[in-house]
mmCIF file of N, CA and C in Angstrom:
data_model
loop_
_atom_site.group_PDB
_atom_site.id
_atom_site.type_symbol
_atom_site.label_atom_id
_atom_site.label_comp_id
_atom_site.label_asym_id
_atom_site.label_seq_id
_atom_site.Cartn_x
_atom_site.Cartn_y
_atom_site.Cartn_z
ATOM 1 N N UNK A 1 -1.181 -57.992 59.569
ATOM 2 C CA UNK A 1 -2.008 -57.635 60.695
ATOM 3 C C UNK A 1 -2.263 -56.125 60.655
ATOM 4 N N UNK A 2 -3.509 -55.722 60.838
ATOM 5 C CA UNK A 2 -3.893 -54.322 60.791
ATOM 6 C C UNK A 2 -4.041 -53.803 62.207
ATOM 7 N N UNK A 3 -3.353 -52.697 62.493
ATOM 8 C CA UNK A 3 -3.486 -52.074 63.806
ATOM 9 C C UNK A 3 -4.738 -51.217 63.802
ATOM 10 N N UNK A 4 -5.664 -51.527 64.657
ATOM 11 C CA UNK A 4 -6.868 -50.706 64.752
ATOM 12 C C UNK A 4 -6.784 -49.877 66.020
ATOM 13 N N UNK A 5 -7.344 -48.697 65.948
ATOM 14 C CA UNK A 5 -7.339 -47.800 67.091
ATOM 15 C C UNK A 5 -8.598 -48.062 67.890
ATOM 16 N N UNK A 6 -8.408 -48.457 69.115
ATOM 17 C CA UNK A 6 -9.539 -48.721 69.996
ATOM 18 C C UNK A 6 -9.587 -47.595 71.017
ATOM 19 N N UNK A 7 -10.682 -46.809 71.001
ATOM 20 C CA UNK A 7 -10.763 -45.707 71.956
ATOM 21 C C UNK A 7 -10.872 -46.219 73.379
ATOM 22 N N UNK A 8 -10.255 -45.502 74.290
ATOM 23 C CA UNK A 8 -10.342 -45.847 75.701
ATOM 24 C C UNK A 8 -11.682 -45.370 76.237
ATOM 25 N N UNK A 9 -12.092 -45.907 77.333
ATOM 26 C CA UNK A 9 -13.381 -45.549 77.928
ATOM 27 C C UNK A 9 -13.456 -44.048 78.176
ATOM 28 N N UNK A 10 -14.560 -43.435 77.773
ATOM 29 C CA UNK A 10 -14.761 -42.009 77.995
ATOM 30 C C UNK A 10 -14.172 -41.119 76.924
ATOM 31 N N UNK A 11 -13.472 -41.693 75.956
ATOM 32 C CA UNK A 11 -12.872 -40.902 74.885
ATOM 33 C C UNK A 11 -13.629 -41.187 73.592
ATOM 34 N N UNK A 12 -14.097 -40.135 72.970
ATOM 35 C CA UNK A 12 -14.833 -40.278 71.717
ATOM 36 C C UNK A 12 -13.874 -39.975 70.568
ATOM 37 N N UNK A 13 -13.725 -40.918 69.632
ATOM 38 C CA UNK A 13 -12.819 -40.654 68.514
ATOM 39 C C UNK A 13 -13.368 -39.542 67.627
ATOM 40 N N UNK A 14 -12.464 -38.810 66.990
ATOM 41 C CA UNK A 14 -12.868 -37.727 66.091
ATOM 42 C C UNK A 14 -13.555 -38.318 64.866
ATOM 43 N N UNK A 15 -14.615 -37.666 64.403
ATOM 44 C CA UNK A 15 -15.286 -38.172 63.197
ATOM 45 C C UNK A 15 -14.380 -37.996 61.988
ATOM 46 N N UNK A 16 -14.562 -38.814 60.961
ATOM 47 C CA UNK A 16 -13.729 -38.647 59.766
ATOM 48 C C UNK A 16 -13.988 -37.285 59.136
ATOM 49 N N UNK A 17 -12.942 -36.694 58.594
ATOM 50 C CA UNK A 17 -13.056 -35.366 57.996
ATOM 51 C C UNK A 17 -13.749 -35.468 56.642
ATOM 52 N N UNK A 18 -14.721 -34.610 56.434
ATOM 53 C CA UNK A 18 -15.465 -34.594 55.183
ATOM 54 C C UNK A 18 -15.027 -33.380 54.376
ATOM 55 N N UNK A 19 -14.603 -33.615 53.161
ATOM 56 C CA UNK A 19 -14.198 -32.528 52.277
ATOM 57 C C UNK A 19 -15.396 -32.184 51.404
ATOM 58 N N UNK A 20 -15.839 -30.942 51.480
ATOM 59 C CA UNK A 20 -17.027 -30.520 50.750
ATOM 60 C C UNK A 20 -16.699 -29.777 49.467
ATOM 61 N N UNK A 21 -15.483 -29.715 49.095
ATOM 62 C CA UNK A 21 -15.093 -29.001 47.887
ATOM 63 C C UNK A 21 -13.799 -28.259 48.114
ATOM 64 N N UNK A 22 -13.471 -27.437 47.173
ATOM 65 C CA UNK A 22 -12.215 -26.695 47.257
ATOM 66 C C UNK A 22 -12.442 -25.215 47.474
ATOM 67 N N UNK A 23 -13.608 -24.865 47.943
ATOM 68 C CA UNK A 23 -13.933 -23.465 48.187
ATOM 69 C C UNK A 23 -13.168 -22.948 49.396
ATOM 70 N N UNK A 24 -12.797 -21.663 49.316
ATOM 71 C CA UNK A 24 -12.128 -21.020 50.445
ATOM 72 C C UNK A 24 -12.947 -19.819 50.865
ATOM 73 N N UNK A 25 -12.881 -19.510 52.134
ATOM 74 C CA UNK A 25 -13.444 -18.263 52.622
ATOM 75 C C UNK A 25 -12.341 -17.219 52.579
ATOM 76 N N UNK A 26 -12.621 -16.109 51.937
ATOM 77 C CA UNK A 26 -11.656 -15.020 51.859
ATOM 78 C C UNK A 26 -12.064 -13.937 52.838
ATOM 79 N N UNK A 27 -11.112 -13.496 53.633
ATOM 80 C CA UNK A 27 -11.346 -12.403 54.563
ATOM 81 C C UNK A 27 -10.904 -11.089 53.942
ATOM 82 N N UNK A 28 -11.024 -10.030 54.700
ATOM 83 C CA UNK A 28 -10.645 -8.702 54.216
ATOM 84 C C UNK A 28 -9.175 -8.691 53.786
ATOM 85 N N UNK A 29 -8.319 -9.353 54.545
ATOM 86 C CA UNK A 29 -6.886 -9.385 54.214
ATOM 87 C C UNK A 29 -6.645 -10.011 52.846
ATOM 88 N N UNK A 30 -7.313 -11.139 52.558
ATOM 89 C CA UNK A 30 -7.129 -11.803 51.267
ATOM 90 C C UNK A 30 -7.684 -10.954 50.121
ATOM 91 N N UNK A 31 -8.813 -10.285 50.358
ATOM 92 C CA UNK A 31 -9.387 -9.408 49.330
ATOM 93 C C UNK A 31 -8.440 -8.241 49.065
ATOM 94 N N UNK A 32 -7.825 -7.718 50.117
ATOM 95 C CA UNK A 32 -6.838 -6.637 49.954
ATOM 96 C C UNK A 32 -5.672 -7.106 49.096
ATOM 97 N N UNK A 33 -5.177 -8.312 49.367
ATOM 98 C CA UNK A 33 -4.041 -8.844 48.607
ATOM 99 C C UNK A 33 -4.402 -9.070 47.143
ATOM 100 N N UNK A 34 -5.619 -9.553 46.898
ATOM 101 C CA UNK A 34 -6.052 -9.827 45.527
ATOM 102 C C UNK A 34 -6.291 -8.560 44.717
ATOM 103 N N UNK A 35 -6.837 -7.531 45.368
ATOM 104 C CA UNK A 35 -7.271 -6.336 44.642
ATOM 105 C C UNK A 35 -6.325 -5.155 44.763
ATOM 106 N N UNK A 36 -5.517 -5.120 45.810
ATOM 107 C CA UNK A 36 -4.661 -3.964 46.050
ATOM 108 C C UNK A 36 -5.394 -2.820 46.728
ATOM 109 N N UNK A 37 -6.618 -3.069 47.172
ATOM 110 C CA UNK A 37 -7.403 -2.047 47.865
ATOM 111 C C UNK A 37 -6.986 -1.943 49.323
ATOM 112 N N UNK A 38 -7.367 -0.857 49.956
ATOM 113 C CA UNK A 38 -7.151 -0.704 51.387
ATOM 114 C C UNK A 38 -8.201 -1.488 52.162
ATOM 115 N N UNK A 39 -8.056 -1.499 53.477
ATOM 116 C CA UNK A 39 -8.945 -2.295 54.328
ATOM 117 C C UNK A 39 -10.406 -1.865 54.213
ATOM 118 N N UNK A 40 -10.663 -0.561 54.275
ATOM 119 C CA UNK A 40 -12.041 -0.059 54.226
ATOM 120 C C UNK A 40 -12.664 -0.326 52.857
ATOM 121 N N UNK A 41 -11.914 -0.071 51.792
ATOM 122 C CA UNK A 41 -12.430 -0.293 50.437
ATOM 123 C C UNK A 41 -12.687 -1.776 50.175
ATOM 124 N N UNK A 42 -11.804 -2.642 50.670
ATOM 125 C CA UNK A 42 -11.985 -4.084 50.492
ATOM 126 C C UNK A 42 -13.236 -4.558 51.225
ATOM 127 N N UNK A 43 -13.435 -4.092 52.453
ATOM 128 C CA UNK A 43 -14.628 -4.460 53.221
ATOM 129 C C UNK A 43 -15.887 -3.942 52.534
ATOM 130 N N UNK A 44 -15.832 -2.729 51.998
ATOM 131 C CA UNK A 44 -16.982 -2.159 51.282
ATOM 132 C C UNK A 44 -17.315 -2.972 50.039
ATOM 133 N N UNK A 45 -16.291 -3.380 49.295
ATOM 134 C CA UNK A 45 -16.498 -4.196 48.104
ATOM 135 C C UNK A 45 -17.149 -5.525 48.473
ATOM 136 N N UNK A 46 -16.699 -6.126 49.557
ATOM 137 C CA UNK A 46 -17.281 -7.386 50.012
ATOM 138 C C UNK A 46 -18.753 -7.200 50.364
ATOM 139 N N UNK A 47 -19.070 -6.113 51.062
ATOM 140 C CA UNK A 47 -20.452 -5.859 51.475
ATOM 141 C C UNK A 47 -21.344 -5.566 50.278
ATOM 142 N N UNK A 48 -20.863 -4.753 49.337
ATOM 143 C CA UNK A 48 -21.695 -4.381 48.192
ATOM 144 C C UNK A 48 -21.925 -5.546 47.243
ATOM 145 N N UNK A 49 -21.105 -6.587 47.350
ATOM 146 C CA UNK A 49 -21.308 -7.762 46.505
ATOM 147 C C UNK A 49 -22.597 -8.488 46.869
ATOM 148 N N UNK A 50 -23.067 -8.311 48.102
ATOM 149 C CA UNK A 50 -24.262 -9.006 48.555
ATOM 150 C C UNK A 50 -24.006 -10.465 48.879
ATOM 151 N N UNK A 51 -22.748 -10.860 48.870
ATOM 152 C CA UNK A 51 -22.377 -12.260 49.101
ATOM 153 C C UNK A 51 -21.487 -12.408 50.329
ATOM 154 N N UNK A 52 -21.499 -11.406 51.149
ATOM 155 C CA UNK A 52 -20.614 -11.336 52.305
ATOM 156 C C UNK A 52 -21.219 -12.084 53.495
ATOM 157 N N UNK A 53 -20.380 -12.777 54.231
ATOM 158 C CA UNK A 53 -20.782 -13.465 55.453
ATOM 159 C C UNK A 53 -20.131 -12.772 56.634
ATOM 160 N N UNK A 54 -20.857 -12.643 57.710
ATOM 161 C CA UNK A 54 -20.274 -12.060 58.917
ATOM 162 C C UNK A 54 -20.246 -13.148 59.985
ATOM 163 N N UNK A 55 -19.047 -13.532 60.378
ATOM 164 C CA UNK A 55 -18.854 -14.559 61.396
ATOM 165 C C UNK A 55 -17.984 -14.001 62.501
ATOM 166 N N UNK A 56 -18.521 -13.949 63.694
ATOM 167 C CA UNK A 56 -17.784 -13.447 64.857
ATOM 168 C C UNK A 56 -17.154 -12.081 64.579
ATOM 169 N N UNK A 57 -17.946 -11.176 64.069
ATOM 170 C CA UNK A 57 -17.541 -9.792 63.782
ATOM 171 C C UNK A 57 -16.491 -9.675 62.677
ATOM 172 N N UNK A 58 -16.289 -10.731 61.911
ATOM 173 C CA UNK A 58 -15.344 -10.678 60.794
ATOM 174 C C UNK A 58 -16.088 -10.933 59.496
ATOM 175 N N UNK A 59 -15.645 -10.297 58.422
ATOM 176 C CA UNK A 59 -16.279 -10.437 57.117
ATOM 177 C C UNK A 59 -15.560 -11.485 56.276
ATOM 178 N N UNK A 60 -16.351 -12.299 55.582
ATOM 179 C CA UNK A 60 -15.814 -13.315 54.685
ATOM 180 C C UNK A 60 -16.679 -13.370 53.435
ATOM 181 N N UNK A 61 -16.099 -13.865 52.362
ATOM 182 C CA UNK A 61 -16.838 -14.122 51.132
ATOM 183 C C UNK A 61 -16.260 -15.404 50.537
ATOM 184 N N UNK A 62 -17.119 -16.210 49.923
ATOM 185 C CA UNK A 62 -16.648 -17.432 49.278
ATOM 186 C C UNK A 62 -15.896 -17.035 48.009
ATOM 187 N N UNK A 63 -14.745 -17.634 47.821
ATOM 188 C CA UNK A 63 -13.839 -17.241 46.740
ATOM 189 C C UNK A 63 -14.519 -17.218 45.374
ATOM 190 N N UNK A 64 -15.182 -18.296 44.986
ATOM 191 C CA UNK A 64 -15.802 -18.344 43.659
ATOM 192 C C UNK A 64 -16.915 -17.318 43.527
ATOM 193 N N UNK A 65 -17.626 -17.074 44.608
ATOM 194 C CA UNK A 65 -18.698 -16.084 44.606
ATOM 195 C C UNK A 65 -18.141 -14.679 44.392
ATOM 196 N N UNK A 66 -17.004 -14.382 45.010
ATOM 197 C CA UNK A 66 -16.378 -13.073 44.855
ATOM 198 C C UNK A 66 -15.931 -12.846 43.412
ATOM 199 N N UNK A 67 -15.291 -13.854 42.812
ATOM 200 C CA UNK A 67 -14.842 -13.710 41.430
ATOM 201 C C UNK A 67 -16.026 -13.625 40.467
ATOM 202 N N UNK A 68 -17.104 -14.329 40.787
ATOM 203 C CA UNK A 68 -18.320 -14.234 39.979
ATOM 204 C C UNK A 68 -18.870 -12.807 40.027
ATOM 205 N N UNK A 69 -18.852 -12.197 41.206
ATOM 206 C CA UNK A 69 -19.316 -10.815 41.351
ATOM 207 C C UNK A 69 -18.445 -9.862 40.532
ATOM 208 N N UNK A 70 -17.136 -10.032 40.594
ATOM 209 C CA UNK A 70 -16.245 -9.179 39.807
ATOM 210 C C UNK A 70 -16.516 -9.333 38.312
ATOM 211 N N UNK A 71 -16.783 -10.563 37.887
ATOM 212 C CA UNK A 71 -17.090 -10.798 36.475
ATOM 213 C C UNK A 71 -18.398 -10.104 36.087
ATOM 214 N N UNK A 72 -19.395 -10.154 36.967
ATOM 215 C CA UNK A 72 -20.660 -9.466 36.708
ATOM 216 C C UNK A 72 -20.438 -7.962 36.569
ATOM 217 N N UNK A 73 -19.576 -7.399 37.405
ATOM 218 C CA UNK A 73 -19.253 -5.975 37.298
ATOM 219 C C UNK A 73 -18.607 -5.662 35.956
ATOM 220 N N UNK A 74 -17.705 -6.523 35.544
ATOM 221 C CA UNK A 74 -16.991 -6.327 34.286
ATOM 222 C C UNK A 74 -17.958 -6.353 33.104
ATOM 223 N N UNK A 75 -18.897 -7.277 33.117
ATOM 224 C CA UNK A 75 -19.837 -7.438 32.013
ATOM 225 C C UNK A 75 -20.872 -6.321 32.002
ATOM 226 N N UNK A 76 -21.381 -5.951 33.172
ATOM 227 C CA UNK A 76 -22.454 -4.959 33.235
ATOM 228 C C UNK A 76 -21.961 -3.526 33.055
ATOM 229 N N UNK A 77 -20.735 -3.256 33.453
ATOM 230 C CA UNK A 77 -20.222 -1.889 33.375
ATOM 231 C C UNK A 77 -18.744 -1.906 32.977
ATOM 232 N N UNK A 78 -18.460 -2.267 31.701
ATOM 233 C CA UNK A 78 -17.053 -2.347 31.299
ATOM 234 C C UNK A 78 -16.389 -0.971 31.301
ATOM 235 N N UNK A 79 -15.137 -0.974 31.598
ATOM 236 C CA UNK A 79 -14.355 0.260 31.652
ATOM 237 C C UNK A 79 -13.889 0.610 30.245
ATOM 238 N N UNK A 80 -14.095 1.853 29.857
ATOM 239 C CA UNK A 80 -13.602 2.273 28.542
ATOM 240 C C UNK A 80 -12.416 3.209 28.754
ATOM 241 N N UNK A 81 -11.358 2.941 28.042
ATOM 242 C CA UNK A 81 -10.142 3.740 28.199
ATOM 243 C C UNK A 81 -10.017 4.770 27.119
#
């Protein structure tokens, strides 16, 4: 016998969760941890990437997009020691 959940009157059940991928939004704190930069430098890097999202006065970047930007920097302007 299968127990089914029957919503009570006036209660709307939550829709099933949809997973759209494994992408994460990285905030300034996560960029700081990944790069070792300070808060201002991390925020500047996010903005100059052109891939930055601003949600409720906070900055975010999609993880894969950020790493793609870093790779573009590496290819276009490699560091010579």
